[in-house]
Coordinates of C-alpha atoms in Angstrom, one line a residue:
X1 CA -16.2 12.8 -4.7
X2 CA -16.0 16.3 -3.2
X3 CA -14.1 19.0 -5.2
X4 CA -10.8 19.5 -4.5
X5 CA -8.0 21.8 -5.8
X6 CA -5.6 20.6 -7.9
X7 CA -2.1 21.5 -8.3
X8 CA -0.8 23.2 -12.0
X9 CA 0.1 21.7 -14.7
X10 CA 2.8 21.9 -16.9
X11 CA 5.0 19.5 -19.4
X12 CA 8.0 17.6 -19.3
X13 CA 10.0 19.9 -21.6
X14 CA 9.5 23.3 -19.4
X15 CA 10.0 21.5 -16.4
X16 CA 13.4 20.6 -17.9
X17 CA 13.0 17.0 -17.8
X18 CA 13.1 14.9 -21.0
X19 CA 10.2 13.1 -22.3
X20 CA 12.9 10.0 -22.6
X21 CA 13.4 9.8 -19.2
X22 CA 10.2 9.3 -18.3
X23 CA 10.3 6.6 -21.6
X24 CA 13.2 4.8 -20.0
X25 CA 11.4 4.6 -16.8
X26 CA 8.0 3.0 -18.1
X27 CA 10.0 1.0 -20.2
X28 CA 12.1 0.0 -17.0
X29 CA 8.8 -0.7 -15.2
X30 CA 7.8 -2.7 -17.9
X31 CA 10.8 -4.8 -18.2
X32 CA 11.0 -5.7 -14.5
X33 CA 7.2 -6.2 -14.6
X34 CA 6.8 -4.0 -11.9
X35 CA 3.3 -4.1 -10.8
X36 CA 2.3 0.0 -10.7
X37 CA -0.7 1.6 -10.5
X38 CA -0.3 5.4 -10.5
X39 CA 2.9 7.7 -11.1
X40 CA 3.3 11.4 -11.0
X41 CA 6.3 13.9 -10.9
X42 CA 5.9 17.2 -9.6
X43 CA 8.6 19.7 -10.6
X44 CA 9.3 23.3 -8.7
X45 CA 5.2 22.9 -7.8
X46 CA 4.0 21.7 -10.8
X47 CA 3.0 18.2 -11.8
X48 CA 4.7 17.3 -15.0
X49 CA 4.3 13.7 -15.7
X50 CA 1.0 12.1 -14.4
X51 CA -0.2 8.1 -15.3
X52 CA -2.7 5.5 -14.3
X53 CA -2.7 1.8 -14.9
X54 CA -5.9 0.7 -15.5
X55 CA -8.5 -0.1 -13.5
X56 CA -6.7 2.4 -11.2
X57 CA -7.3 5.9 -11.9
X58 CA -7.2 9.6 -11.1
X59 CA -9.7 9.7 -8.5
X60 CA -9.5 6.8 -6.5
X61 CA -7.8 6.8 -3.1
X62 CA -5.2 4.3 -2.6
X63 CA -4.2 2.4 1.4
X64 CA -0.8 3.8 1.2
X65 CA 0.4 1.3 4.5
X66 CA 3.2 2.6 6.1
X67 CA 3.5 6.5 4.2
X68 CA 0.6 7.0 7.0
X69 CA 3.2 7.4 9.1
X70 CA 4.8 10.3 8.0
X71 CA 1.4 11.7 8.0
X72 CA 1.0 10.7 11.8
X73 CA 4.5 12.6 12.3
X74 CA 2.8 15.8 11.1
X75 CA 0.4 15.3 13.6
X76 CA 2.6 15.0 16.4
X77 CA 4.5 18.4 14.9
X78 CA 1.5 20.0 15.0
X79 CA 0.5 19.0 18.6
X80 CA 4.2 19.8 19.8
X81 CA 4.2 23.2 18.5
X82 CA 0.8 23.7 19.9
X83 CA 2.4 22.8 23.5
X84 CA 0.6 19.7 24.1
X85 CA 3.3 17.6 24.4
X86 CA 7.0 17.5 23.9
X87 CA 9.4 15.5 22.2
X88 CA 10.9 14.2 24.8
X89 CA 8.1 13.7 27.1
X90 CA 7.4 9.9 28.9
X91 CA 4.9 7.6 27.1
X92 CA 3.9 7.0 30.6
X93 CA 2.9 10.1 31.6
X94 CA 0.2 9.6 28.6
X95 CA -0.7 6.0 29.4
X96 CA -0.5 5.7 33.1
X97 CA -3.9 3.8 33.3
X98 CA -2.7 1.1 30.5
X99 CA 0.9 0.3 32.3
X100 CA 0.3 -2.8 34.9
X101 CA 2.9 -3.2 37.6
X102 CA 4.5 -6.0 36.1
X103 CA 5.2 -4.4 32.7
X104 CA 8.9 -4.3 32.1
X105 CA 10.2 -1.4 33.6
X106 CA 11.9 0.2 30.3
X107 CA 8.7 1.1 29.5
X108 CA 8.6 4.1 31.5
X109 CA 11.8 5.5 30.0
X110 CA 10.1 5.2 26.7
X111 CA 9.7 8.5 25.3
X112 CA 8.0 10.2 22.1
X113 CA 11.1 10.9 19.9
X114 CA 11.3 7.1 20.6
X115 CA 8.4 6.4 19.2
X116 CA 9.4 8.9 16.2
X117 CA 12.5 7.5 15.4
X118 CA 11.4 3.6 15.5
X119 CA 13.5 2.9 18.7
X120 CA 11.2 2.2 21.2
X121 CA 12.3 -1.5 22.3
X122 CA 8.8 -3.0 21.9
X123 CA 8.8 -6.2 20.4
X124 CA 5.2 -6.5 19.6
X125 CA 4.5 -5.8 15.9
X126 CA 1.7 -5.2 13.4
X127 CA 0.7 -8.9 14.2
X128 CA -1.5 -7.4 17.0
X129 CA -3.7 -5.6 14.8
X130 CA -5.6 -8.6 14.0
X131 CA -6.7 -8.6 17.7
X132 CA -10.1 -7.2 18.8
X133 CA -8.2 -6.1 22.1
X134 CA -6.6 -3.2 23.6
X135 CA -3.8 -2.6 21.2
X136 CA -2.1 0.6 23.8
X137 CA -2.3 -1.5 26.9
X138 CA -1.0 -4.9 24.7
X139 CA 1.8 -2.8 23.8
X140 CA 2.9 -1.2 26.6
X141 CA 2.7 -4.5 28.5
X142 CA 4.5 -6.8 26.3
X143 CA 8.2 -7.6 26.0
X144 CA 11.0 -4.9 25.7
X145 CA 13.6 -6.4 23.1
X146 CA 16.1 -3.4 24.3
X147 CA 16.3 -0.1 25.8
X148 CA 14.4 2.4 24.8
X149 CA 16.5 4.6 22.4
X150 CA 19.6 2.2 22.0
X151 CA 18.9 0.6 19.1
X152 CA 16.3 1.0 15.4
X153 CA 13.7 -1.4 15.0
X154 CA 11.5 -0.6 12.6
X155 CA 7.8 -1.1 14.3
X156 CA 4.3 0.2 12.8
X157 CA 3.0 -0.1 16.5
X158 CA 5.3 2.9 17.9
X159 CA 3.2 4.9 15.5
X160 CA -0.2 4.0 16.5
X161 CA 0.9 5.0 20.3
X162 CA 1.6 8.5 18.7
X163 CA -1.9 8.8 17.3
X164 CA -3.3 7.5 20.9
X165 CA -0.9 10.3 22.4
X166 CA -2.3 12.7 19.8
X167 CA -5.9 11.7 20.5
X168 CA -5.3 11.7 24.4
X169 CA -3.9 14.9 24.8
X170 CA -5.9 17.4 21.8
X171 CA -9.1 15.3 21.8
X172 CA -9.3 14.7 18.5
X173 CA -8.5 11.9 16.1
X174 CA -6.0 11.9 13.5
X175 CA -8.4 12.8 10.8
X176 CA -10.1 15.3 13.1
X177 CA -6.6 17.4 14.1
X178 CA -5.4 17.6 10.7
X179 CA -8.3 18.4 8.7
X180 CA -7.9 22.2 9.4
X181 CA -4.3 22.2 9.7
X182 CA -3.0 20.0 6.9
X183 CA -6.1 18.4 4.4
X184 CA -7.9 21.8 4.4
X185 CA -4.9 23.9 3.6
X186 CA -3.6 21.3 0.9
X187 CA -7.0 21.1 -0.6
X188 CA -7.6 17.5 0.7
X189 CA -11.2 16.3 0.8
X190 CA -11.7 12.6 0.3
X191 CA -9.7 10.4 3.0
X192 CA -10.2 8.3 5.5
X193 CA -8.1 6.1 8.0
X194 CA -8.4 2.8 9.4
X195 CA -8.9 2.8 12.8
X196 CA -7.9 0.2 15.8
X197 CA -11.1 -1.4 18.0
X198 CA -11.0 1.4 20.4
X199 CA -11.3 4.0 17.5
X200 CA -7.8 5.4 16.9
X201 CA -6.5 5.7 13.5
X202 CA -4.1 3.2 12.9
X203 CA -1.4 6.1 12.6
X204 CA 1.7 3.0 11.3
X205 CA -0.6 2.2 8.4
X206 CA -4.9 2.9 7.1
X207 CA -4.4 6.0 5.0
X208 CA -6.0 6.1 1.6
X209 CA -5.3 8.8 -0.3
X210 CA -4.9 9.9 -4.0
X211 CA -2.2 10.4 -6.3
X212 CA -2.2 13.8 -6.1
X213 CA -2.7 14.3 -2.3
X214 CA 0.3 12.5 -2.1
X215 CA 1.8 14.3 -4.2
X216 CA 0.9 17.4 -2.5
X217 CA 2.1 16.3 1.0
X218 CA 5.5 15.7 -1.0
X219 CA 5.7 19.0 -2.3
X220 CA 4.8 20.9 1.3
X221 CA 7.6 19.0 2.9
X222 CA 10.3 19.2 -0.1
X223 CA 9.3 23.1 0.1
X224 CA 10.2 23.0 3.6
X225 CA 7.0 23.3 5.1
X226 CA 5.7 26.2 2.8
X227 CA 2.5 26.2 1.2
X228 CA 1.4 28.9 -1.2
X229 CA 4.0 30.8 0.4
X230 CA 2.7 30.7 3.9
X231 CA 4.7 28.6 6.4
X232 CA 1.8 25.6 7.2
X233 CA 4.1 23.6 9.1
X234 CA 5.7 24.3 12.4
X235 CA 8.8 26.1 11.9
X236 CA 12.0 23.8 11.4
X237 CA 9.7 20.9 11.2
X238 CA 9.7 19.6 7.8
X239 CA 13.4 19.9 8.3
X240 CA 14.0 17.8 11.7
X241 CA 11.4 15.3 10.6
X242 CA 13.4 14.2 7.2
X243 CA 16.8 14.1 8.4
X244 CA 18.8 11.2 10.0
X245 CA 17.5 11.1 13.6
X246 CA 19.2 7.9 14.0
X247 CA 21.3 5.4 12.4
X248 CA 19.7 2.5 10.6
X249 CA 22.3 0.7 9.3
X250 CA 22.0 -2.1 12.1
X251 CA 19.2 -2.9 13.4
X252 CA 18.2 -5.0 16.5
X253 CA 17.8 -7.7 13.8
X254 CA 21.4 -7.1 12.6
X255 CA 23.1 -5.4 9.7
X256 CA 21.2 -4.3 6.8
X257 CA 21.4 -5.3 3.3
X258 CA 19.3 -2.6 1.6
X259 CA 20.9 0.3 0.3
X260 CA 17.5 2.4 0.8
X261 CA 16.8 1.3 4.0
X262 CA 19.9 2.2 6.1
X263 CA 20.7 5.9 5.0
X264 CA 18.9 6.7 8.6
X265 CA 15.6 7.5 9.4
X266 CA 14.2 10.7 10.5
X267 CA 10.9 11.3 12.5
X268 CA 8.7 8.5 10.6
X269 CA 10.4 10.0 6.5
X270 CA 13.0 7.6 5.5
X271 CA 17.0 8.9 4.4
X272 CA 17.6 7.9 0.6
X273 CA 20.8 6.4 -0.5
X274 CA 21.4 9.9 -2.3
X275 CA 22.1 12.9 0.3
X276 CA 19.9 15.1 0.4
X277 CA 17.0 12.9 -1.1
X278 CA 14.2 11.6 1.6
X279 CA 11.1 9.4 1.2
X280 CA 8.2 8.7 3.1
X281 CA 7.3 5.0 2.2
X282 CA 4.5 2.3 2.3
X283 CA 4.5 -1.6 2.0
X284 CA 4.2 -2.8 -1.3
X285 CA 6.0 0.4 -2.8
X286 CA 3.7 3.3 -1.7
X287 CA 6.1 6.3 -2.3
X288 CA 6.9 9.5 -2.1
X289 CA 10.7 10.4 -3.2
X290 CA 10.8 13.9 -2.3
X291 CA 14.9 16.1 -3.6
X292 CA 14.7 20.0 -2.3
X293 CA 17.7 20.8 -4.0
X294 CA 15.7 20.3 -7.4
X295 CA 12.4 20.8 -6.3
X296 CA 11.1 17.4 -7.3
X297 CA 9.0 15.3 -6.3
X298 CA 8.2 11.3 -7.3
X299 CA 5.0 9.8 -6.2
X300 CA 4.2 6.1 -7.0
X301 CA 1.2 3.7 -6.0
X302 CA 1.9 0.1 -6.5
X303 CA 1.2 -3.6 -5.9
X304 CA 4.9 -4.7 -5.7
X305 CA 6.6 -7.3 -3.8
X306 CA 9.6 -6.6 -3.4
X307 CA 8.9 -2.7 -2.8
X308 CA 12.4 -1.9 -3.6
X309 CA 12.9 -3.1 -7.0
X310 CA 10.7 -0.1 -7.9
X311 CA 13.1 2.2 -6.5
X312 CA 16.3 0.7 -7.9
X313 CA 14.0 1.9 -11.1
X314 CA 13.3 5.2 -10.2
X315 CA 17.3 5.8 -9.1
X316 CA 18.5 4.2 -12.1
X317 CA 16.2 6.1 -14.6
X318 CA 15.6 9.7 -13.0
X319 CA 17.4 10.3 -9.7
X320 CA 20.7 9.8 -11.5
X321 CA 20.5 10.7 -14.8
X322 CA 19.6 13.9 -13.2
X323 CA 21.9 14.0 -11.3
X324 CA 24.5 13.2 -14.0
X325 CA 23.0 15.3 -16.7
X326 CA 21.1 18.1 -15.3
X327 CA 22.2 21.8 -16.8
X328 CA 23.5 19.8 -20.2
X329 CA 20.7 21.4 -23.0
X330 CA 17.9 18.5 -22.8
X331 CA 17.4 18.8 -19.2
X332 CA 16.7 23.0 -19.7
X333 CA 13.3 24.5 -19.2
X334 CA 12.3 24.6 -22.5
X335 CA 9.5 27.5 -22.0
X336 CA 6.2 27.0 -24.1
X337 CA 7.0 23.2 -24.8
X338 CA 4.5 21.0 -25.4
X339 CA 3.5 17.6 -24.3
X340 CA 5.6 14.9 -26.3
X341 CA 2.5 13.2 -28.2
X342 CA 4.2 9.9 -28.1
X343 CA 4.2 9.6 -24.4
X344 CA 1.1 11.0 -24.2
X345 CA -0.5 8.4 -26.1
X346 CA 1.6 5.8 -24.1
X347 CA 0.3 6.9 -20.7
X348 CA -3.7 6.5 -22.0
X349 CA -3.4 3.0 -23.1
X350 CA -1.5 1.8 -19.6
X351 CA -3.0 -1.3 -17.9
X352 CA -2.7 -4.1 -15.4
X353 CA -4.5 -6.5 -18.0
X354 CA -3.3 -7.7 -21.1
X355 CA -4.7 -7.3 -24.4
X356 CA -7.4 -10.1 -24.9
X357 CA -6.2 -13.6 -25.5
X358 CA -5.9 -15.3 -28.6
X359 CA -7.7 -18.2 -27.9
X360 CA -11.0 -18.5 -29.0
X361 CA -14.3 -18.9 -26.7
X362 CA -15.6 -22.3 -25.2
X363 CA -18.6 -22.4 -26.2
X364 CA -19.9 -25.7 -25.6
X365 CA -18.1 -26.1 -22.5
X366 CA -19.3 -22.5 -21.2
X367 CA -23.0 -23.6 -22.4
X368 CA -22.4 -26.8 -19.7
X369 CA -21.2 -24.5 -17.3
X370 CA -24.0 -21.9 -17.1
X371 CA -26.8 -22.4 -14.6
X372 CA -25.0 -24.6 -12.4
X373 CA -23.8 -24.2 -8.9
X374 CA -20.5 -25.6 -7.6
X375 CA -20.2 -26.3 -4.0
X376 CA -17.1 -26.2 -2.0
X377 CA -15.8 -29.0 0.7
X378 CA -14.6 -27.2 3.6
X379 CA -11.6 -24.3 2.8
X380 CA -10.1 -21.2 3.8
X381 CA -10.3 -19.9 0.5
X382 CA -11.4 -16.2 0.4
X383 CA -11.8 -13.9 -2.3
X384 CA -10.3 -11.0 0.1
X385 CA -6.3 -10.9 0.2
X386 CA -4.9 -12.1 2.7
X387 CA -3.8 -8.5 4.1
X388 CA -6.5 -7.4 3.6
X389 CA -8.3 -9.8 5.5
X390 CA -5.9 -9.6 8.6
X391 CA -6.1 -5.0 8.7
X392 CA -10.0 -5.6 8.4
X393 CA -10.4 -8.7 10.7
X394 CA -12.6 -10.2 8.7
X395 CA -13.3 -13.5 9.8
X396 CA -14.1 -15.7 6.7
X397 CA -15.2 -19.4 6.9
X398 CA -14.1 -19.8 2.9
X399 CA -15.6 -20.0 -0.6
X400 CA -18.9 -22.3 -0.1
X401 CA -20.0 -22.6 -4.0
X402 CA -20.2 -20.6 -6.9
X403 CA -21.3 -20.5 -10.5
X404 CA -20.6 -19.3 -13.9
X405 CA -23.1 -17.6 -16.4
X406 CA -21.4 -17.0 -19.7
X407 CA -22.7 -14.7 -22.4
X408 CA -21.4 -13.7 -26.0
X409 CA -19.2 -10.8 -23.7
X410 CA -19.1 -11.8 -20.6
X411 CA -19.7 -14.0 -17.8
X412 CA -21.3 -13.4 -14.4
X413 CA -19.2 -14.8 -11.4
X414 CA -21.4 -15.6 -8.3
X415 CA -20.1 -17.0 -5.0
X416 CA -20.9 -17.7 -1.2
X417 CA -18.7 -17.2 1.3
X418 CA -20.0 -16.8 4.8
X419 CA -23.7 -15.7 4.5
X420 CA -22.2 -13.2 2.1
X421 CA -23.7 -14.1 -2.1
X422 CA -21.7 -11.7 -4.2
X423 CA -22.2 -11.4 -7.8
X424 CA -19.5 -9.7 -10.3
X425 CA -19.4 -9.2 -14.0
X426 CA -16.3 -10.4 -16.0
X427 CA -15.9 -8.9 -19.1
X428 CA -13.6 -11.1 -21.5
X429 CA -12.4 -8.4 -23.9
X430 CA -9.7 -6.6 -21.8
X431 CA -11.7 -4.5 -20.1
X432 CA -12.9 -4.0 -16.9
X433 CA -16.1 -3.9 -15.0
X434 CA -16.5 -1.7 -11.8
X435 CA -18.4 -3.5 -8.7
X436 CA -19.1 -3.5 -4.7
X437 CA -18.8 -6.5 -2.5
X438 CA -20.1 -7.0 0.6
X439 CA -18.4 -9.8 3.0
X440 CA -18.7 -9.7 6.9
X441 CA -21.1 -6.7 6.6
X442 CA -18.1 -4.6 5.2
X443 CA -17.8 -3.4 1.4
X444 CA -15.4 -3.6 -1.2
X445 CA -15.0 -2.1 -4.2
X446 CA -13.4 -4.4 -7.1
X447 CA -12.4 -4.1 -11.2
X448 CA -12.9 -7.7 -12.6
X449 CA -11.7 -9.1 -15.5
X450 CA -10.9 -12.5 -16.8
X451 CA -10.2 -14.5 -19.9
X452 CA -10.1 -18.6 -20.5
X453 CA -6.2 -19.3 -20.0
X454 CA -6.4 -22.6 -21.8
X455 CA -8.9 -24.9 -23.3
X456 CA -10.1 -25.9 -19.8
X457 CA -8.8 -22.9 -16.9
X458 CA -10.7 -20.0 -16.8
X459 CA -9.3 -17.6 -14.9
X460 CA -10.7 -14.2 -13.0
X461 CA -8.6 -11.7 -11.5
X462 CA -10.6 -9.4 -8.8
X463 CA -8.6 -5.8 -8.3
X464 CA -9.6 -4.6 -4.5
X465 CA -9.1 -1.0 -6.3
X466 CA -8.4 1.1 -2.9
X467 CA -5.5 -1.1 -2.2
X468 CA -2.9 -2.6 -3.7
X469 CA -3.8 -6.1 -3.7
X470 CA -5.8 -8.1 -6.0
X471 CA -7.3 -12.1 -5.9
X472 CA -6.5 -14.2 -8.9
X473 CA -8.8 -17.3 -9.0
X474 CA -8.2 -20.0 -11.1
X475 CA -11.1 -22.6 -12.4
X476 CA -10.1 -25.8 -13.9
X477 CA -12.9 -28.2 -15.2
X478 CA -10.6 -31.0 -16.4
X479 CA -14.3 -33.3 -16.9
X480 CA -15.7 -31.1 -18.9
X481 CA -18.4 -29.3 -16.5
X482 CA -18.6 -32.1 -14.3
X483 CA -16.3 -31.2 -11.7
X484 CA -14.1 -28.1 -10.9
X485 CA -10.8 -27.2 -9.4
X486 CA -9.9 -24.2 -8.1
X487 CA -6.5 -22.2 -7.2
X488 CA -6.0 -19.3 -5.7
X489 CA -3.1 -16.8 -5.7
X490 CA -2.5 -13.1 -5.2
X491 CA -0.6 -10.3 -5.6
X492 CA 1.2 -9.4 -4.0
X493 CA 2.1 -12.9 -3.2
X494 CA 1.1 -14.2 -0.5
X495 CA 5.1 -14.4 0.8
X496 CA 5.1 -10.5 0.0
X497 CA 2.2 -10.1 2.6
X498 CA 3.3 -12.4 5.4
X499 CA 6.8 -10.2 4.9
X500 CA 4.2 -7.4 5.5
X501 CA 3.2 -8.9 8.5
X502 CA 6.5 -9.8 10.0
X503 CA 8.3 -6.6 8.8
X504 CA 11.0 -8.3 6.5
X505 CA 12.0 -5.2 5.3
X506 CA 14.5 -4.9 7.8
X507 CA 15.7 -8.3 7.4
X508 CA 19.3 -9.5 6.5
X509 CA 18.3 -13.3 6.8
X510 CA 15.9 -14.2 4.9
X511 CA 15.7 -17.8 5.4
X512 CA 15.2 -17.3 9.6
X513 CA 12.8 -15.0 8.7
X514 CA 11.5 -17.6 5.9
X515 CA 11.1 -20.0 8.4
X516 CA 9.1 -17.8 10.6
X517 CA 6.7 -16.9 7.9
X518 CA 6.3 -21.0 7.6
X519 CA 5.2 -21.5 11.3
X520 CA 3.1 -18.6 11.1
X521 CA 1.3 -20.4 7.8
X522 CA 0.7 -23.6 10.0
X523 CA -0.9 -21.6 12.7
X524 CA -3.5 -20.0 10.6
X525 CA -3.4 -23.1 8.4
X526 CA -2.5 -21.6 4.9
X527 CA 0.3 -22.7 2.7
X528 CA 3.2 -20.6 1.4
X529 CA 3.9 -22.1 -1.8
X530 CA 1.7 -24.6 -2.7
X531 CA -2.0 -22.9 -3.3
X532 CA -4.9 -24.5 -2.1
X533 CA -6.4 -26.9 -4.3
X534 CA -10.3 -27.3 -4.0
X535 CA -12.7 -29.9 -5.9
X536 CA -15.8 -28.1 -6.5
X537 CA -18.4 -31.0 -7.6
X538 CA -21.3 -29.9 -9.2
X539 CA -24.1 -28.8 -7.7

């Protein structure tokens, strides 16, 4: 990984925040078995609380989904300071070769605050990015659900038509504009952004980034745009971008029911149910919870569905305790205080896996196993999640066969699916092993792990460690090694992501949009609840 600069260090006690806060909260995590992989807090510019769950670690970019859009807003700062565009220029005037003469006519009122402020009217959504098409002309062609700036409807699509506006009028890509203005400055080497058919950043979602840089982008904007005390963002920016643009309370889906998610949303931050307190924020609780008035900032990666219960946490064991307590002589810079040993020690031992089972090895059954290949009746199966799958449009035709190889401290998982023959270690003794796969000619890079889960189910989990999503197989051999059967799960769930995909994070009526989910299953023929089920006869 290139070098990059890193922000100071300090502790917990001379940032004036007490090491039992930061107790509570991992024990908070813990108790709601919150699924996080990565937490730092950054106080007045330094970081003073930073943690990994293992296999997830310092220098790993992470797909933050839907915080790329705050970084897509900077863009369009940028390019509006720069005189390229305005805010309130026409979409059309950008797109006139896209816009067919029987598109809906609201279309050419739509504008780019808009687009900023997630009230364009379009009802097409992120489904469209599993289409090999022209995502600008689909959108600006489809069906308008209401006039352009009368109502909030929270749309990852509006975004990517700011990074085609972005790319039309400066030339450049995402990545490309805000190397020299924003990664460069901020010390931000190793990124990179998913990008539609045509070769525009995704701009709603595609962003993988580390901790840190996250952290970082938090810091410029809680500092109001300031950066080593130089002004990097346009003047007044950071400050029009974070504040309530427009009301989000009710949406063209109706009233809404999380407390997080209708304090009003700015130009692509969220408002926080604490004045004063903004967020930008990905699916699956990618977040940034940025407070000027203390010069904090929170930064979490995460697998968690539902993104909110994470933070309900971070409210309940931070945000208002310090709020509450702050000034009172535990919360006091403490000057020349060290790092509480305790949590120190806590932090180096987090992890996603469990410590190793108690039940003994199989190894009579796992010396029946070895050598022999299991093949697969027809199945849509895959070891990629199911989001993951959809963003890449990776066509799989399911798992074909596979095999286990079992040694005294490990076994060696291999598999077919497509043309693809992957091979992964899967160490039994809590750790993890680090590996690439390559399906449909792209590559992925896993942890593994697994562990026999009774007397006849082993089970492997697969950590796609860029993300946050990981494949949970389970291998039954209820005739000894003479047959196999084999579930499949994920997390998050498989519910989580098709909430992803429908944008339930808006919703108020959960069983309409339940039932949408369903019909969606049939149509790409996987279930919601029940897991496939797959007898694998031996080879």
């Amino acid at each position: 990984m290139a070098n990059q600069s890193s922000l100071p260090r300090t502790t917990l006690g001379q940032a004036g925040i007490p090491a039992r806060i930061v107790q509570n909260l991992l024990d908070r995590f813990e108790h709601d078995r919150l699924t996080i992989h990565s937490m730092m807090i950054v106080r007045r510019g330094k970081v003073a609380a930073e943690c990994w769950w293992k296999p997830y670690s310092p220098e790993l970019p992470h797909h933050i989904y839907s915080f790329s859009k705050s970084f897509t807003a900077t863009a369009v700062g940028f390019a509006i300071a720069e005189g390229y565009f305005s805010l309130d220029d026409l979409a059309a005037d950008f797109f006139g070769d896209k816009i067919k003469p029987i598109a809906d006519s609201r279309i050419r009122l739509l504008t780019v605050r808009h687009l900023l402020t997630m009230s364009s009217g379009i009802a097409v959504n992120e489904v469209i990015a599993a289409s090999d098409g022209d995502w600008a002309e689909i959108l600006l062609n489809s069906p308008m659900a209401f006039d352009p700036g009368s109502a909030f409807h929270y749309n990852s699509m509006n975004s990517y038509l700011l990074a085609c506006i972005v790319k039309r009028t400066t030339g450049l890509g995402l990545c490309d504009y805000l190397k020299p203005r924003l990664f460069d400055p901020l010390g931000i080497s190793d990124f990179r952004w998913e990008t539609s058919p045509d070769g525009v950043e995704a701009g709603g979602w595609g962003l993988y980034l580390r901790t840190e840089d996250l952290a970082k982008f938090g810091l410029l904007y809680t500092r109001r745009g300031v950066w080593n005390g130089k002004q990097l963002l346009p003047e007044g920016w950071a400050e029009e971008a974070t504040k309530a643009q427009i009301s989000n309370s009710v949406t063209s889906k109706g009233e809404v029911d999380i407390i997080d998610n209708k304090a009003g949303y700015g130009f692509q931050f969220w408002c926080c149910r604490t004045p004063g307190i903004f967020r930008a924020d990905g699916a699956f609780a990618q977040y940034a919870v940025m407070w000027p008035d203390k010069d904090l900032v929170f930064v979490v990666t995460s697998g968690q569905g539902p993104p909110t219960r994470v933070l309900d946490a971070v409210w309940d064991e931070l945000i208002t305790p310090m709020l509450e307590q702050d000034g009172t002589a535990d919360w006091t810079e403490q000057p020349g205080a060290a790092d509480d040993p305790a949590l120190q020690k806590r932090f180096a031992s987090l992890s996603l896996v469990p410590p190793p089972s108690a039940s003994p090895r199989r190894p009579e059954l796992e010396d029946r196993i070895n050598r022999r290949v299991y093949r697969c009746p027809h199945n849509l199966v895959s070891i990629l999640p199911f989001v993951i799958r959809s963003i890449d449009r990776t066509l799989v035709r399911g798992l074909r066969q596979f095999d286990l190889n079992f040694d005294r401290e490990r076994c060696l998982f291999t598999w077919k699916e497509n043309k693809d023959l992957n091979s992964i270690v899967i160490p039994m003794d809590g750790s993890f092993a680090y590996s690439s796969l390559l399906l449909s000619e792209k590559r992925y890079d896993v942890a593994s792990c697994g562990r026999w889960k009774d007397e006849n189910t082993f089970e492997i989990e697969i950590y796609f460690i860029h993300t946050p999503h990981k494949r949970i197989l389970n291998i039954q051999f209820p005739l000894g090694a003479d047959s196999a059967v084999v579930t499949n799960d994920e997390l998050p769930t498989l519910r989580d992501s098709l909430g992803f995909a429908f944008d339930m994070k808006m919703a108020s009526a959960p069983e309409k949009l339940e039932n949408q989910a369903l019909r969606f299953c049939e149509k790409i023929q996987l279930p919601v609840i029940a897991i496939p089920r797959l007898l694998a006869s031996e080879s």
